[in-house]
mmCIF file of C-alpha atoms in Angstrom:
data_model
loop_
_atom_site.group_PDB
_atom_site.id
_atom_site.type_symbol
_atom_site.label_atom_id
_atom_site.label_comp_id
_atom_site.label_asym_id
_atom_site.label_seq_id
_atom_site.Cartn_x
_atom_site.Cartn_y
_atom_site.Cartn_z
ATOM 1 C CA MET W 1 -0.110 0.127 0.247
ATOM 2 C CA ASN W 2 1.276 3.272 -1.022
ATOM 3 C CA LEU W 3 -0.044 6.396 0.885
ATOM 4 C CA ALA W 4 1.006 10.106 -0.646
ATOM 5 C CA TYR W 5 1.311 13.509 -0.373
ATOM 6 C CA SER W 6 -1.870 15.315 2.436
ATOM 7 C CA PHE W 7 -3.483 13.603 4.950
ATOM 8 C CA PRO W 8 -5.619 15.318 8.283
ATOM 9 C CA THR W 9 -3.407 14.834 11.113
ATOM 10 C CA LYS W 10 -4.840 11.535 12.794
ATOM 11 C CA TRP W 11 -5.716 8.319 10.434
ATOM 12 C CA ILE W 12 -8.571 6.773 11.322
ATOM 13 C CA SER W 13 -9.292 3.252 10.229
ATOM 14 C CA ASN W 14 -12.257 0.660 10.338
ATOM 15 C CA GLU W 15 -11.531 -2.729 11.868
ATOM 16 C CA GLY W 16 -10.447 -5.543 9.608
ATOM 17 C CA GLU W 17 -9.796 -3.207 6.762
ATOM 18 C CA PHE W 18 -6.198 -3.776 6.451
ATOM 19 C CA ALA W 19 -6.401 -7.131 7.957
ATOM 20 C CA ARG W 20 -4.336 -8.425 4.925
ATOM 21 C CA LEU W 21 -1.907 -5.619 4.537
ATOM 22 C CA LYS W 22 2.205 -6.915 4.352
ATOM 23 C CA TYR W 23 3.261 -3.767 2.905
ATOM 24 C CA LEU W 24 3.057 0.584 4.056
ATOM 25 C CA LEU W 25 4.892 2.999 2.388
ATOM 26 C CA ILE W 26 4.033 6.685 3.547
ATOM 27 C CA HIS W 27 5.287 8.918 0.779
ATOM 28 C CA GLU W 28 5.883 12.529 1.326
ATOM 29 C CA CYS W 29 3.157 13.155 3.864
ATOM 30 C CA GLU W 30 4.006 16.642 4.272
ATOM 31 C CA GLN W 31 4.024 19.001 1.281
ATOM 32 C CA ILE W 32 6.879 21.232 2.381
ATOM 33 C CA HIS W 33 6.501 24.380 -0.236
ATOM 34 C CA LEU W 34 2.506 23.778 -0.650
ATOM 35 C CA GLY W 35 2.199 24.177 3.252
ATOM 36 C CA THR W 36 -0.552 20.682 3.521
ATOM 37 C CA VAL W 37 -1.083 19.467 6.748
ATOM 38 C CA SER W 38 0.762 16.834 7.818
ATOM 39 C CA LEU W 39 -0.245 13.025 9.057
ATOM 40 C CA LYS W 40 0.963 12.800 12.491
ATOM 41 C CA GLU W 41 0.517 9.156 14.011
ATOM 42 C CA ILE W 42 -1.538 5.617 12.419
ATOM 43 C CA PRO W 43 -3.554 3.891 13.823
ATOM 44 C CA SER W 44 -2.749 2.004 17.062
ATOM 45 C CA ASP W 45 -4.243 -0.871 15.790
ATOM 46 C CA PHE W 46 -2.298 -1.620 13.318
ATOM 47 C CA ALA W 47 0.221 -3.339 15.337
ATOM 48 C CA GLU W 48 -2.533 -5.967 15.134
ATOM 49 C CA ILE W 49 -2.099 -6.457 11.194
ATOM 50 C CA LEU W 50 -0.061 -10.303 11.727
ATOM 51 C CA PRO W 51 1.007 -10.186 8.106
ATOM 52 C CA LEU W 52 2.344 -6.594 8.177
ATOM 53 C CA GLN W 53 5.960 -6.679 7.927
ATOM 54 C CA VAL W 54 7.168 -3.105 6.574
ATOM 55 C CA ILE W 55 6.663 -0.253 6.757
ATOM 56 C CA ASP W 56 8.581 2.922 4.697
ATOM 57 C CA LEU W 57 8.926 6.466 5.183
ATOM 58 C CA TYR W 58 9.880 9.045 2.962
ATOM 59 C CA ARG W 59 9.756 13.180 3.902
ATOM 60 C CA CYS W 60 7.371 12.498 7.072
ATOM 61 C CA LYS W 61 7.729 14.761 10.426
ATOM 62 C CA ASN W 62 9.275 12.508 13.280
ATOM 63 C CA SER W 63 6.039 12.632 14.931
ATOM 64 C CA LEU W 64 4.847 9.908 12.540
ATOM 65 C CA LEU W 65 8.220 7.813 12.959
ATOM 66 C CA ALA W 66 7.698 7.991 16.973
ATOM 67 C CA SER W 67 4.202 6.303 16.129
ATOM 68 C CA VAL W 68 5.088 3.828 14.129
ATOM 69 C CA LYS W 69 8.041 2.815 16.520
ATOM 70 C CA GLU W 70 5.212 2.909 19.196
ATOM 71 C CA VAL W 71 3.199 0.223 16.837
ATOM 72 C CA SER W 72 6.162 -1.619 16.021
ATOM 73 C CA GLU W 73 7.052 -1.896 20.464
ATOM 74 C CA GLU W 74 3.133 -2.959 20.966
ATOM 75 C CA ARG W 75 3.174 -5.701 18.277
ATOM 76 C CA GLU W 76 6.437 -7.073 20.248
ATOM 77 C CA ASN W 77 4.211 -6.969 23.777
ATOM 78 C CA LEU W 78 1.918 -8.782 21.574
ATOM 79 C CA GLY W 79 3.827 -11.274 21.093
ATOM 80 C CA TYR W 80 4.425 -10.551 17.656
ATOM 81 C CA ASP W 81 7.971 -10.011 15.146
ATOM 82 C CA ALA W 82 8.762 -6.149 15.264
ATOM 83 C CA LEU W 83 8.079 -4.122 12.434
ATOM 84 C CA GLN W 84 10.873 -3.190 9.948
ATOM 85 C CA ILE W 85 10.794 0.411 10.055
ATOM 86 C CA ARG W 86 13.282 2.279 6.929
ATOM 87 C CA SER W 87 12.880 6.113 7.338
ATOM 88 C CA SER W 88 14.685 8.110 4.722
ATOM 89 C CA VAL W 89 17.368 10.487 4.765
ATOM 90 C CA PHE W 90 15.833 13.940 3.921
ATOM 91 C CA ALA W 91 17.792 17.498 3.297
ATOM 92 C CA LEU W 92 18.641 19.578 0.519
ATOM 93 C CA LEU W 93 21.703 19.922 -0.856
ATOM 94 C CA ARG W 94 22.499 23.428 -2.659
ATOM 95 C CA ILE W 95 25.476 22.931 -5.356
ATOM 96 C CA SER W 96 26.925 26.283 -6.316
ATOM 97 C CA VAL W 97 28.227 25.998 -9.726
ATOM 98 C CA GLN W 98 30.666 28.212 -9.688
ATOM 99 C CA ARG W 99 33.300 28.059 -12.511
ATOM 100 C CA GLY W 100 34.626 25.993 -15.055
ATOM 101 C CA ILE W 101 39.017 26.093 -15.595
ATOM 102 C CA ASN W 102 40.693 25.484 -18.864
ATOM 103 C CA LEU W 103 37.912 23.061 -20.244
ATOM 104 C CA ALA W 104 39.031 20.725 -23.134
ATOM 105 C CA LEU W 105 39.054 22.397 -26.766
ATOM 106 C CA GLY W 106 38.467 19.238 -28.778
ATOM 107 C CA ASN W 107 38.147 19.503 -32.551
ATOM 108 C CA GLY W 108 35.840 22.673 -32.511
ATOM 109 C CA LEU W 109 37.340 26.356 -32.891
ATOM 110 C CA SER W 110 35.350 27.248 -29.985
ATOM 111 C CA ARG W 111 33.347 25.619 -26.712
ATOM 112 C CA ASP W 112 29.595 26.474 -25.481
ATOM 113 C CA PRO W 113 29.813 24.763 -21.989
ATOM 114 C CA TYR W 114 27.146 24.325 -19.574
ATOM 115 C CA ALA W 115 27.189 21.452 -16.253
ATOM 116 C CA VAL W 116 24.946 19.076 -15.099
ATOM 117 C CA VAL W 117 24.553 17.580 -11.343
ATOM 118 C CA ARG W 118 22.806 14.061 -11.004
ATOM 119 C CA MET W 119 22.071 12.666 -8.206
ATOM 120 C CA SER W 120 19.290 9.947 -8.237
ATOM 121 C CA LYS W 121 17.086 10.713 -10.612
ATOM 122 C CA GLN W 122 17.743 14.684 -10.305
ATOM 123 C CA ILE W 123 18.664 16.533 -12.947
ATOM 124 C CA LEU W 124 20.112 19.491 -13.022
ATOM 125 C CA LYS W 125 21.566 22.147 -15.467
ATOM 126 C CA THR W 126 23.262 25.537 -15.429
ATOM 127 C CA HIS W 127 22.850 28.019 -18.043
ATOM 128 C CA VAL W 128 24.906 27.810 -21.184
ATOM 129 C CA VAL W 129 28.132 29.696 -21.842
ATOM 130 C CA THR W 130 29.075 30.218 -25.097
ATOM 131 C CA LYS W 131 32.499 30.581 -26.568
ATOM 132 C CA THR W 132 34.825 29.926 -23.747
ATOM 133 C CA VAL W 133 36.769 27.287 -22.085
ATOM 134 C CA ASN W 134 36.951 28.933 -19.103
ATOM 135 C CA PRO W 135 33.297 29.731 -18.072
ATOM 136 C CA GLU W 136 31.560 31.690 -15.132
ATOM 137 C CA TRP W 137 28.671 30.247 -14.315
ATOM 138 C CA HIS W 138 27.458 30.972 -10.611
ATOM 139 C CA ASP W 139 24.530 29.180 -10.772
ATOM 140 C CA ASP W 140 23.117 27.809 -7.523
ATOM 141 C CA LEU W 141 21.211 24.030 -8.250
ATOM 142 C CA THR W 142 19.224 22.317 -5.610
ATOM 143 C CA VAL W 143 18.380 18.644 -4.829
ATOM 144 C CA ALA W 144 16.956 16.835 -1.888
ATOM 145 C CA VAL W 145 19.543 13.678 -0.482
ATOM 146 C CA LEU W 146 17.689 10.820 -0.091
ATOM 147 C CA ASP W 147 20.982 8.978 0.723
ATOM 148 C CA PRO W 148 24.602 9.977 0.778
ATOM 149 C CA SER W 149 25.207 8.541 -2.712
ATOM 150 C CA GLN W 150 27.639 10.179 -5.275
ATOM 151 C CA PRO W 151 26.433 12.769 -7.203
ATOM 152 C CA VAL W 152 28.192 13.455 -10.660
ATOM 153 C CA SER W 153 29.127 16.383 -11.986
ATOM 154 C CA ALA W 154 29.169 16.421 -15.810
ATOM 155 C CA VAL W 155 30.111 19.208 -18.283
ATOM 156 C CA TYR W 156 28.840 18.971 -22.053
ATOM 157 C CA ASP W 157 29.242 21.276 -24.843
ATOM 158 C CA LYS W 158 25.860 23.294 -26.068
ATOM 159 C CA ASN W 159 25.633 21.807 -29.722
ATOM 160 C CA MET W 160 22.484 23.726 -31.961
ATOM 161 C CA PHE W 161 22.649 21.339 -34.864
ATOM 162 C CA SER W 162 23.631 17.705 -32.977
ATOM 163 C CA ALA W 163 23.819 15.595 -29.821
ATOM 164 C CA ASP W 164 25.898 17.887 -27.086
ATOM 165 C CA GLU W 165 29.226 16.835 -26.193
ATOM 166 C CA LYS W 166 30.263 15.558 -23.496
ATOM 167 C CA MET W 167 33.351 17.598 -21.956
ATOM 168 C CA GLY W 168 34.423 15.159 -19.284
ATOM 169 C CA ASP W 169 32.505 13.861 -16.253
ATOM 170 C CA ALA W 170 33.766 14.084 -12.153
ATOM 171 C CA GLU W 171 32.241 12.507 -9.019
ATOM 172 C CA PHE W 172 31.858 14.048 -5.647
ATOM 173 C CA ASP W 173 30.981 12.357 -2.525
ATOM 174 C CA ILE W 174 28.961 14.107 0.381
ATOM 175 C CA ARG W 175 29.271 11.412 3.101
ATOM 176 C CA PRO W 176 32.089 13.367 5.004
ATOM 177 C CA PHE W 177 29.694 16.675 4.355
ATOM 178 C CA VAL W 178 26.558 14.298 5.930
ATOM 179 C CA GLN W 179 28.812 12.862 8.715
ATOM 180 C CA ALA W 180 29.927 16.525 9.328
ATOM 181 C CA PHE W 181 26.339 17.758 9.672
ATOM 182 C CA LYS W 182 25.300 15.084 12.072
ATOM 183 C CA MET W 183 28.159 16.372 14.743
ATOM 184 C CA HIS W 184 26.120 19.362 15.166
ATOM 185 C CA PRO W 185 28.025 22.635 13.953
ATOM 186 C CA ASN W 186 25.939 24.699 15.269
ATOM 187 C CA GLY W 187 27.513 27.965 17.172
ATOM 188 C CA LEU W 188 31.028 27.065 15.824
ATOM 189 C CA PRO W 189 32.901 30.668 15.094
ATOM 190 C CA ASN W 190 32.369 31.928 11.834
ATOM 191 C CA GLY W 191 34.962 30.287 9.399
ATOM 192 C CA THR W 192 35.989 26.973 11.473
ATOM 193 C CA ILE W 193 36.606 24.104 9.469
ATOM 194 C CA THR W 194 35.242 20.881 11.060
ATOM 195 C CA THR W 195 36.844 18.379 7.934
ATOM 196 C CA ARG W 196 39.850 18.082 5.776
ATOM 197 C CA ILE W 197 39.780 15.829 2.242
ATOM 198 C CA LEU W 198 42.613 15.228 0.684
ATOM 199 C CA PRO W 199 43.134 14.518 -3.642
ATOM 200 C CA SER W 200 42.911 10.878 -3.398
ATOM 201 C CA SER W 201 42.850 7.656 -6.526
ATOM 202 C CA SER W 202 39.191 7.501 -4.945
ATOM 203 C CA ASN W 203 38.202 11.298 -5.508
ATOM 204 C CA CYS W 204 38.174 13.581 -8.275
ATOM 205 C CA LEU W 205 39.365 16.224 -6.344
ATOM 206 C CA SER W 206 42.499 18.400 -7.558
ATOM 207 C CA GLU W 207 43.178 20.522 -4.081
ATOM 208 C CA GLU W 208 42.018 19.793 -0.399
ATOM 209 C CA SER W 209 38.928 20.258 0.095
ATOM 210 C CA PHE W 210 37.052 21.887 3.507
ATOM 211 C CA ILE W 211 34.065 21.784 5.126
ATOM 212 C CA PHE W 212 33.699 24.718 7.202
ATOM 213 C CA TRP W 213 31.011 26.809 9.351
ATOM 214 C CA LYS W 214 30.182 30.028 8.050
ATOM 215 C CA ASP W 215 27.523 32.634 8.484
ATOM 216 C CA ASP W 216 25.246 29.666 10.092
ATOM 217 C CA ASN W 217 25.666 27.302 6.797
ATOM 218 C CA LEU W 218 27.558 24.224 6.666
ATOM 219 C CA MET W 219 29.480 24.926 3.302
ATOM 220 C CA GLN W 220 32.613 22.881 1.588
ATOM 221 C CA ASP W 221 34.326 24.089 -1.352
ATOM 222 C CA MET W 222 35.895 21.605 -3.766
ATOM 223 C CA CYS W 223 37.494 22.125 -6.864
ATOM 224 C CA LEU W 224 36.669 18.987 -9.330
ATOM 225 C CA GLY W 225 38.904 17.229 -12.110
ATOM 226 C CA LEU W 226 37.162 16.409 -15.016
ATOM 227 C CA ARG W 227 38.059 12.487 -16.164
ATOM 228 C CA ASN W 228 37.726 10.914 -19.495
ATOM 229 C CA ILE W 229 38.851 14.237 -21.279
ATOM 230 C CA GLU W 230 42.320 15.746 -21.934
ATOM 231 C CA SER W 231 41.910 18.853 -19.320
ATOM 232 C CA GLY W 232 39.578 20.926 -17.319
ATOM 233 C CA LEU W 233 38.597 21.276 -13.889
ATOM 234 C CA VAL W 234 35.658 22.404 -11.957
ATOM 235 C CA LYS W 235 34.788 24.677 -9.105
ATOM 236 C CA LEU W 236 31.838 23.849 -7.024
ATOM 237 C CA GLN W 237 30.389 25.248 -3.465
ATOM 238 C CA LEU W 238 27.819 22.925 -1.101
ATOM 239 C CA ARG W 239 25.584 24.457 1.059
ATOM 240 C CA TRP W 240 23.688 22.354 3.576
ATOM 241 C CA ILE W 241 19.705 23.365 4.013
ATOM 242 C CA ASP W 242 18.579 21.468 7.222
ATOM 243 C CA ILE W 243 14.659 21.257 7.027
ATOM 244 C CA PRO W 244 13.417 21.101 10.582
ATOM 245 C CA GLY W 245 11.353 18.441 12.319
ATOM 246 C CA TYR W 246 12.762 15.503 9.568
ATOM 247 C CA GLU W 247 14.878 12.253 11.117
ATOM 248 C CA TYR W 248 18.371 11.886 10.051
ATOM 249 C CA LEU W 249 19.368 8.295 10.077
#
């Protein structure tokens, strides 16, 4: 069963209505930008649904997670197996794509580059800067963080009459950034560096990267060396956007 979008704050079920329910996904029960009312609890009698094994929560408040845990504990008290509860990480990551440096010219006389950021199924693009291999984008792209997987930043050349040409790619790992946020850096002096990450064969960094606290925000500067192409760097800055009331695992 998949429950999506807005609900009243309390869900009332009729006796026996979900007797055969095995799996429950509660998905986007609060629309952050639209301000709809969010579901705060599930029916307590769900503890007595024997086939129910897994409840997945995505973009749901802590109060709902607490309610699901209470139902799982009640199942155990009744002598049944506990529920498997999975709650997605959710936050927003703002990626400021600042500029490209010495991008490969290739066989053409000029380049019209733009950058693409991919994370899970999310694909975001900067604007196109024409006739340069040193573009200044300064575009802010915001992605939802569902898990600390590795986004991929790719640079493309805009072609008017054919498919756009890829000008290299680079991965960056946001796990150190997520870990730094979990340390609750609030209140640190402005400019405090919490983490240093060195370039290595396991990352695409072209120079040391710093995670730091500035103006009440956690940020990370990075310069990525592009792969699968003869030259090119891309400068990025990450900024964590916290959403109060959400569960971070």
